[in-house]
Tab-separated table of N, CA and C and ligand atoms in Angstrom:
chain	number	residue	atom	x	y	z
A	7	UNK	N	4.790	3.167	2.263
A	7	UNK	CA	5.174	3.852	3.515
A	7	UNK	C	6.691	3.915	3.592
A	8	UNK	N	7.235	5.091	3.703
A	8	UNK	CA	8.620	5.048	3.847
A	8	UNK	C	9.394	4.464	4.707
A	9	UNK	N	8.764	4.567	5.730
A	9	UNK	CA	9.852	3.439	6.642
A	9	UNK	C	9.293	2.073	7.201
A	10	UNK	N	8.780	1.510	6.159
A	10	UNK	CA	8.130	0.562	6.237
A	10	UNK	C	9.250	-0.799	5.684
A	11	UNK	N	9.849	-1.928	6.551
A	11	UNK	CA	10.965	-2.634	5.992
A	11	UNK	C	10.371	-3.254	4.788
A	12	UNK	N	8.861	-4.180	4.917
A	12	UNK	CA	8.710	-4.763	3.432
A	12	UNK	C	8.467	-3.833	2.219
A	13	UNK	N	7.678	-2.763	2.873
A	13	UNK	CA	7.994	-1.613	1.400
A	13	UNK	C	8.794	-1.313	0.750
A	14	UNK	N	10.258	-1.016	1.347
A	14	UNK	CA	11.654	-0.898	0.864
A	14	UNK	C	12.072	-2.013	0.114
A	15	UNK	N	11.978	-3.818	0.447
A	15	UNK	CA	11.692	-4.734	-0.068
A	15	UNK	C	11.447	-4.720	-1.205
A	16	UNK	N	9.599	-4.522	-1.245
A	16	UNK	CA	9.008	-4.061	-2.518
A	16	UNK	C	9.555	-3.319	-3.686
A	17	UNK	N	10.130	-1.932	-2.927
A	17	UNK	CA	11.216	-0.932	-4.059
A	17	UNK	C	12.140	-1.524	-4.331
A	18	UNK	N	12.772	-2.594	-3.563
A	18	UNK	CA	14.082	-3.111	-3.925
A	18	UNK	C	15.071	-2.062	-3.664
A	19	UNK	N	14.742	-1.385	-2.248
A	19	UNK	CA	15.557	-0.452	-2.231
A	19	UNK	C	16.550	-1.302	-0.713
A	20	UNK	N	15.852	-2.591	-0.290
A	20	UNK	CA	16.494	-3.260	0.406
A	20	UNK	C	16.356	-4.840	0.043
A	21	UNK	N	17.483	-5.393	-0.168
A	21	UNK	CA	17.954	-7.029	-1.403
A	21	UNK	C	17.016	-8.028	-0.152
A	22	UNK	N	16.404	-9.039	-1.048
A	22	UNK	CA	16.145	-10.252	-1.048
A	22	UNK	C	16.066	-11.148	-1.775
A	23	UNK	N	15.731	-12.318	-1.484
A	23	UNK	CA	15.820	-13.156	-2.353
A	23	UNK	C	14.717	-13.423	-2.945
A	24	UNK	N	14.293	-12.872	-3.704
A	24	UNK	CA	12.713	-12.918	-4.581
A	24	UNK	C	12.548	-14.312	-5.152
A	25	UNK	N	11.597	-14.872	-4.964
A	25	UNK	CA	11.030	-16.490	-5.709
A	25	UNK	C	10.085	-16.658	-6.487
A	26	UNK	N	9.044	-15.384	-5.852
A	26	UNK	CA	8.047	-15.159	-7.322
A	26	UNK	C	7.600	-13.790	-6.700
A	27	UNK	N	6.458	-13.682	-8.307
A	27	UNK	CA	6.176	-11.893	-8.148
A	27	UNK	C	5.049	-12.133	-9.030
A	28	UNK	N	4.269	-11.022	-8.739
A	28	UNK	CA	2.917	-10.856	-9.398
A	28	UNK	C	2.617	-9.731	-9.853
A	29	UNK	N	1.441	-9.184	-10.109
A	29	UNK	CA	1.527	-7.735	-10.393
A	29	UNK	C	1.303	-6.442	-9.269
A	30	UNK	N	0.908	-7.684	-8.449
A	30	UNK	CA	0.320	-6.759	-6.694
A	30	UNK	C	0.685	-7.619	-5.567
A	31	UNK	N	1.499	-9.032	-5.767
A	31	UNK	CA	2.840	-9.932	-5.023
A	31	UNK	C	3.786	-9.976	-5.124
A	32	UNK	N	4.173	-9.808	-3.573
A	32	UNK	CA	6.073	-10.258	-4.041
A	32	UNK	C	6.270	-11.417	-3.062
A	33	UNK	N	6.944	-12.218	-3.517
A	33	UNK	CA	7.359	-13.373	-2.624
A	33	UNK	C	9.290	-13.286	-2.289
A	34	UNK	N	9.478	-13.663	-1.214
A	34	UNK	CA	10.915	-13.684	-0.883
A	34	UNK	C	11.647	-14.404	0.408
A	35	UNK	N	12.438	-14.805	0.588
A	35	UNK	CA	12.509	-16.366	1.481
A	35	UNK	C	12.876	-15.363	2.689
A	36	UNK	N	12.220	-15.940	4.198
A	36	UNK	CA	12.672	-15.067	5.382
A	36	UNK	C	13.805	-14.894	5.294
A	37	UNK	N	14.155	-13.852	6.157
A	37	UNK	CA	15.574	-13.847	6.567
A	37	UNK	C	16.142	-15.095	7.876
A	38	UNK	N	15.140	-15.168	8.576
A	38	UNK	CA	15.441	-16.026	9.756
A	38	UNK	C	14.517	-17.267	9.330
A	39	UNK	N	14.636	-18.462	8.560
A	39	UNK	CA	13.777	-19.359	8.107
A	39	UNK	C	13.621	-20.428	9.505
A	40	UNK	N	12.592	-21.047	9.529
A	40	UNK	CA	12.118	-21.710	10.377
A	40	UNK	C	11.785	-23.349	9.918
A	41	UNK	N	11.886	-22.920	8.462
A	41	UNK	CA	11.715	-24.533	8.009
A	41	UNK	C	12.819	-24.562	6.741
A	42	UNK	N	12.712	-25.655	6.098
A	42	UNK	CA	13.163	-25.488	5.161
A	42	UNK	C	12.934	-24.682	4.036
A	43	UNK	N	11.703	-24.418	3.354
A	43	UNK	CA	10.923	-23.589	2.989
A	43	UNK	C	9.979	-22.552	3.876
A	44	UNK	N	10.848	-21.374	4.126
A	44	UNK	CA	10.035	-20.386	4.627
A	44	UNK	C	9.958	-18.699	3.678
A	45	UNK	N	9.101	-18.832	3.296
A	45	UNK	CA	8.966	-17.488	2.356
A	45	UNK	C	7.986	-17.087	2.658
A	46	UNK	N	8.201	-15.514	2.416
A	46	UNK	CA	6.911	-14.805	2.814
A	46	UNK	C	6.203	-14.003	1.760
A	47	UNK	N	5.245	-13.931	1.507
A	47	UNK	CA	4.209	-13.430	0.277
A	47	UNK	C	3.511	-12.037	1.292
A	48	UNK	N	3.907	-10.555	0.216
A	48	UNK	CA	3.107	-9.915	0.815
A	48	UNK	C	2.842	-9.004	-0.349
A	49	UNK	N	1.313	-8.502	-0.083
A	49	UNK	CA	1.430	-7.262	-1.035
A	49	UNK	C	1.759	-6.518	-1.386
A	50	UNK	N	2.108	-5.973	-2.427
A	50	UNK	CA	2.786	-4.370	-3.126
A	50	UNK	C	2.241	-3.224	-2.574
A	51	UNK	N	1.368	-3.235	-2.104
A	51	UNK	CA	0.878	-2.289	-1.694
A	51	UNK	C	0.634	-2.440	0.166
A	52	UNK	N	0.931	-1.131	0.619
A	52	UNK	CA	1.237	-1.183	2.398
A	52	UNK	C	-0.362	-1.521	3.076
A	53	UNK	N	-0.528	-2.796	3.618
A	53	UNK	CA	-1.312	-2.836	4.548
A	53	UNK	C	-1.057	-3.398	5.846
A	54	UNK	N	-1.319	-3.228	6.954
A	54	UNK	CA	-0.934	-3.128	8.075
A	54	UNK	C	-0.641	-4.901	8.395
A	55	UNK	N	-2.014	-5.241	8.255
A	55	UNK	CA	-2.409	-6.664	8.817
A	55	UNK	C	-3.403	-7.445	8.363
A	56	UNK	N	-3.617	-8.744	8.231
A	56	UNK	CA	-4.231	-9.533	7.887
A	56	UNK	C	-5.839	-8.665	7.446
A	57	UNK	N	-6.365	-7.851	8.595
A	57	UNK	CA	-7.428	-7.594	9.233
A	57	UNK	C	-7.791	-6.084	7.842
A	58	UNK	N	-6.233	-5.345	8.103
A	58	UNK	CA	-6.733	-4.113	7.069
A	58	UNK	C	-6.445	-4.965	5.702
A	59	UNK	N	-6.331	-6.100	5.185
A	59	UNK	CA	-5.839	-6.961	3.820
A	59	UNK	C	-7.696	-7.242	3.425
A	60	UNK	N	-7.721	-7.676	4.136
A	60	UNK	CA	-9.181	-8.461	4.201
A	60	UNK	C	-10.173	-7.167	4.008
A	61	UNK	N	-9.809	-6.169	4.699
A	61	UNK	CA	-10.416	-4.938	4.541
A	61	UNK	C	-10.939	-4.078	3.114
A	62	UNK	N	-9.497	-4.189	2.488
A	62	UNK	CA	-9.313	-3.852	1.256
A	62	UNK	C	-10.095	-4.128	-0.322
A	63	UNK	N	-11.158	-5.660	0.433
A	63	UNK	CA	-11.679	-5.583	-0.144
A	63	UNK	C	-11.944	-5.262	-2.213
A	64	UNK	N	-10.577	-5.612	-2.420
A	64	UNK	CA	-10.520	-5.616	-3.980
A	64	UNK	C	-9.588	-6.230	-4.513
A	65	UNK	N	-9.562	-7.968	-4.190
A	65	UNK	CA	-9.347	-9.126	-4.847
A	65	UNK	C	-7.926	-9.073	-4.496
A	66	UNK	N	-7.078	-8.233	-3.730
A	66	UNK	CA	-5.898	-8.350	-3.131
A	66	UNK	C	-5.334	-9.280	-2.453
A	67	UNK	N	-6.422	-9.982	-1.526
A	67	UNK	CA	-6.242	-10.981	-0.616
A	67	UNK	C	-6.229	-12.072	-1.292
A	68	UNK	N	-6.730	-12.547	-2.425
A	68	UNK	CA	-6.990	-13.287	-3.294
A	68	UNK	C	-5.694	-13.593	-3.844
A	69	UNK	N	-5.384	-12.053	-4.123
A	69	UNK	CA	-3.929	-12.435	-5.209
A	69	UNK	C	-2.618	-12.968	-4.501
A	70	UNK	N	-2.655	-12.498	-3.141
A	70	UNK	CA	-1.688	-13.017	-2.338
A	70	UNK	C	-2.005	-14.056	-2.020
A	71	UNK	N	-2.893	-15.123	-1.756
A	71	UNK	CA	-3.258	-16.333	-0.970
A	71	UNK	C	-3.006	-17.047	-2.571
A	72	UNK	N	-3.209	-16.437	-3.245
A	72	UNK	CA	-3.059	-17.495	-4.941
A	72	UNK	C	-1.482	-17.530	-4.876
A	73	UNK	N	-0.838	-16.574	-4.519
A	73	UNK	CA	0.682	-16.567	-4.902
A	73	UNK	C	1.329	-17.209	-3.741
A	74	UNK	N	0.813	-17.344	-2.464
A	74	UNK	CA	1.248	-18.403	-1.783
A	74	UNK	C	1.192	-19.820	-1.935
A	75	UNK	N	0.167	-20.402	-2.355
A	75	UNK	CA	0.157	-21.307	-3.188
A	75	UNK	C	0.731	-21.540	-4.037
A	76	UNK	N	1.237	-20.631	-5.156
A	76	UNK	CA	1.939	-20.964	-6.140
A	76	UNK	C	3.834	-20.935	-5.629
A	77	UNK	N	3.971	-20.552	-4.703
A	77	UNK	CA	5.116	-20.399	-4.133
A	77	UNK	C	5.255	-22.036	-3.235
A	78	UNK	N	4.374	-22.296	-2.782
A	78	UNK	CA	4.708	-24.084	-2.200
A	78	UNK	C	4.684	-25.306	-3.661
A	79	UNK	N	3.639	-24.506	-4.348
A	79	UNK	CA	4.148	-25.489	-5.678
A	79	UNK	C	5.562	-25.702	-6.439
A	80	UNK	N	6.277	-24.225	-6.272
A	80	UNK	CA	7.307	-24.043	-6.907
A	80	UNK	C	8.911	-24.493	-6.197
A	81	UNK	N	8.035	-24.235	-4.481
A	81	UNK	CA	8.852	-25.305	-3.949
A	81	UNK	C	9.099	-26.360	-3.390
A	82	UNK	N	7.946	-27.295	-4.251
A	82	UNK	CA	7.483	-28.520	-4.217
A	82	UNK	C	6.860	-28.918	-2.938
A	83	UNK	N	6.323	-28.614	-1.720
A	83	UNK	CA	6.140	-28.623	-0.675
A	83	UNK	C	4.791	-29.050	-0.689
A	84	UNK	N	4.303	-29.053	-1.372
A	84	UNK	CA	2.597	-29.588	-1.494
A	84	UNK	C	2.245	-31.193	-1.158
A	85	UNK	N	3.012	-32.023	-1.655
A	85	UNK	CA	2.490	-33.198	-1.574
A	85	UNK	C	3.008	-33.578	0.064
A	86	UNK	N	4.317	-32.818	0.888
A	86	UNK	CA	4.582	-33.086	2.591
A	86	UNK	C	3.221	-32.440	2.972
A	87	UNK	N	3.107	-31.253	2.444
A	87	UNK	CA	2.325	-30.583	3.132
A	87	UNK	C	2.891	-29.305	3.644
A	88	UNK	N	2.205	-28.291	3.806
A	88	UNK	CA	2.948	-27.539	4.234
A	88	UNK	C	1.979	-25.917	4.887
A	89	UNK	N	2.264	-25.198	5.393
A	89	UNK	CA	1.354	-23.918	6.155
A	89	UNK	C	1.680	-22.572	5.468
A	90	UNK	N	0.099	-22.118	5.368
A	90	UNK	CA	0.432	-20.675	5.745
A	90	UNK	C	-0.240	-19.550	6.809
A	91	UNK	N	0.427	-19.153	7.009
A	91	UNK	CA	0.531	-18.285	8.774
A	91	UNK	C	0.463	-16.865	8.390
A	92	UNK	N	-0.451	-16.347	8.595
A	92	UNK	CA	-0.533	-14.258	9.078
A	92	UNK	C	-0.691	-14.188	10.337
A	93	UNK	N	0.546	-13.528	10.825
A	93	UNK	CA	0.215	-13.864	12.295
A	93	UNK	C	-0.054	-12.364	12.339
A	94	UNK	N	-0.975	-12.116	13.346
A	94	UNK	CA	-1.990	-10.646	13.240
A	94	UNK	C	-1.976	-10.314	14.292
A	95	UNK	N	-1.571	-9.198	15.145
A	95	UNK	CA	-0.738	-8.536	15.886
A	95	UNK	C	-0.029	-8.755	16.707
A	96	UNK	N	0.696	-7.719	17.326
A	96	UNK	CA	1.810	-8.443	17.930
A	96	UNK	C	1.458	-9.287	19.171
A	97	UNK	N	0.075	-9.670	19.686
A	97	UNK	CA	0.054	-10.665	20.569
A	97	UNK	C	0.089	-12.182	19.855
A	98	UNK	N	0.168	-12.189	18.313
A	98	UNK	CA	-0.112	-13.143	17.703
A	98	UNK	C	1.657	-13.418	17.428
A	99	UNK	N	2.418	-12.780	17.445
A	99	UNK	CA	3.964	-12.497	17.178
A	99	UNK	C	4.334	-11.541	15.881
A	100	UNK	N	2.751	-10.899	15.150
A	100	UNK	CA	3.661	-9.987	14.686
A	100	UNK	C	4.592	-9.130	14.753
A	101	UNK	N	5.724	-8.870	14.025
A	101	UNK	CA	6.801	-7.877	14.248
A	101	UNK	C	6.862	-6.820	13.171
A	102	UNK	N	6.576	-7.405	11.943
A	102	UNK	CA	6.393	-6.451	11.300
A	102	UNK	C	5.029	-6.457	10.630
A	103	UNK	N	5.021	-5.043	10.386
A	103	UNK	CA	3.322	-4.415	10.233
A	103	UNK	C	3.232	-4.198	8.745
A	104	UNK	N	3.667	-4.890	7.840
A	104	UNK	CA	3.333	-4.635	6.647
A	104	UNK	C	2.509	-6.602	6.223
A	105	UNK	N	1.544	-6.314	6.002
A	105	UNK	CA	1.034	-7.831	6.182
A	105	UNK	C	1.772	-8.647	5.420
A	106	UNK	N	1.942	-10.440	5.524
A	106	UNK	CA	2.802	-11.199	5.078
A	106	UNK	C	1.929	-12.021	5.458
A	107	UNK	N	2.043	-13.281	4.357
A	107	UNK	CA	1.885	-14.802	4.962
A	107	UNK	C	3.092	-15.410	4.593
A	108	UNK	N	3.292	-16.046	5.915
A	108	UNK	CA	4.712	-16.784	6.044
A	108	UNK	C	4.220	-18.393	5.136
A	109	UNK	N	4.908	-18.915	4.254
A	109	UNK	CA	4.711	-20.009	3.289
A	109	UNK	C	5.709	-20.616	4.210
A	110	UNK	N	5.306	-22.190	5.014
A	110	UNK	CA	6.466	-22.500	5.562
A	110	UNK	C	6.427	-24.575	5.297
A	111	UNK	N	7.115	-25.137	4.934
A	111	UNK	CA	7.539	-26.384	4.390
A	111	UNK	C	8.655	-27.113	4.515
A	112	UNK	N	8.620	-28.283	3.829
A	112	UNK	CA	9.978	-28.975	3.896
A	112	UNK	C	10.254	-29.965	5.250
A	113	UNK	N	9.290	-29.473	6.414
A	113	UNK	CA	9.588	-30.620	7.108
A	113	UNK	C	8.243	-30.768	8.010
A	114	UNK	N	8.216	-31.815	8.894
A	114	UNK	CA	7.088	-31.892	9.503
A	114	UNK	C	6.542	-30.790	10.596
A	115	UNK	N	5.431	-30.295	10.093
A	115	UNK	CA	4.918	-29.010	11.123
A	115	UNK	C	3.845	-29.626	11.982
A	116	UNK	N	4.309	-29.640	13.295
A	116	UNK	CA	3.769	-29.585	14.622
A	116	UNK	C	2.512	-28.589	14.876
A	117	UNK	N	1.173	-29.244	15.363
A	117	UNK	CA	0.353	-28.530	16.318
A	117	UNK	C	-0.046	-28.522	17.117
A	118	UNK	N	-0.814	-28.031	17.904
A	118	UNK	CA	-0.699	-26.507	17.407
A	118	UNK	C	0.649	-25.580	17.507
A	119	UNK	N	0.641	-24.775	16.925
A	119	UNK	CA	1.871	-23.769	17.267
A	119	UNK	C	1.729	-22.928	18.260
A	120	UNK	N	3.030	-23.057	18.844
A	120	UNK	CA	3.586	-22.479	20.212
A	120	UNK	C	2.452	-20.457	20.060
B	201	LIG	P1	6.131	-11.761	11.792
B	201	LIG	O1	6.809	-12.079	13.113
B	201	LIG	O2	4.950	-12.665	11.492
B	201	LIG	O3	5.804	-10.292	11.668
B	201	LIG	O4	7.210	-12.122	10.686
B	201	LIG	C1	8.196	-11.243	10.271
B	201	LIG	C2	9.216	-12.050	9.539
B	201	LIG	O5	10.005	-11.169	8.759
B	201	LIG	C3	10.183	-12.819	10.432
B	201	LIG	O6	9.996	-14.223	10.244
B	201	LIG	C4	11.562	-12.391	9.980
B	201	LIG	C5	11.299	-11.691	8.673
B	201	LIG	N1	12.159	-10.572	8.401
B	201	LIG	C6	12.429	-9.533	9.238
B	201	LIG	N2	13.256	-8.661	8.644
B	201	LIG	C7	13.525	-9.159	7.403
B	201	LIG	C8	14.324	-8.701	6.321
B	201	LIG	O7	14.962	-7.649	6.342
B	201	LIG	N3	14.353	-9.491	5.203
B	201	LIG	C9	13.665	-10.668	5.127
B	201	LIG	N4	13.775	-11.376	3.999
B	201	LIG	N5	12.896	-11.127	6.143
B	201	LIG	C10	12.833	-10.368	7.259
C-alpha cells in the first residue's frame, strides 16, 4: 500500500533499524521503545490487523510469530521473560494499520497492561 508507513519500511524507502528478516518478516526496533527491547515484527506483505493476519490464512501468521521469537532470542530476553502484543484496533491503541507484534523485554513487565 503506498501510503502505508510500515510498507515504505518494508521498501526501505523509509530507514530503520532492521534486527532480523525473513522471506515474508521484517523485524525493526520501535521508534518510541517502551522497554529495553522493543521491536516490532511485521509482515512483508500489507495486512491491516491481527484479525485480517489470521485471516490470511497461509502460514503467514506463523512466520511472523516464529520471527518474533527468534527476535527475543537474539535479544536474549527469553530467560527475564518477555511479551508479545498486536494491539488490534484503535480501541486496543492501534495507530498504525499495517499489522505488527510489538517484541517487548529487558525489564520487568507489569499486569495487566494499562
Ligand atoms: P501500535 O500503537 O500498536 O499501532 O504501534 C505502533 C508503533 O509503531 C508505536 O510503538 C511506534 C511505532 N512507530 C511509529 N512510527 C514509526 C516509524 O516511523 N519507525 C519505527 N521504527 N517505529 C514507528
Amino acid at each position: 500500500m503506498s501510503d502505508c508507513l510500515f510498507c515504505k519500511i518494508v521498501a526501505k524507502e523509509i530507514p530503520a533499524e532492521i534486527v532480523y528478516e525473513t522471506g515474508r518478516a521484517l523485524a525493526f526496533r520501535d521508534v518510541n521503545p517502551q522497554a529495553p527491547t522493543h521491536v516490532l515484527v511485521v509482515p512483508k506483505a500489507h495486512h491491516a490487523d491481527a484479525a485480517a493476519l489470521a485471516r490470511a490464512d497461509d502460514g503467514l501468521a506463523d512466520e511472523v510469530l516464529k520471527a518474533a521469537h527468534e527476535v527475543a532470542v537474539r535479544e536474549g530476553v527469553t530467560e527475564g521473560g518477555y511479551r508479545i502484543v498486536f494491539n488490534t484496533g484503535a480501541g486496543a491503541g492501534q495507530t498504525v494499520f499495517h499489522v505488527h507484534a510489538h517484541v517487548l523485554g529487558g525489564r520487568a513487565l507489569t499486569w495487566p497492561p494499562g
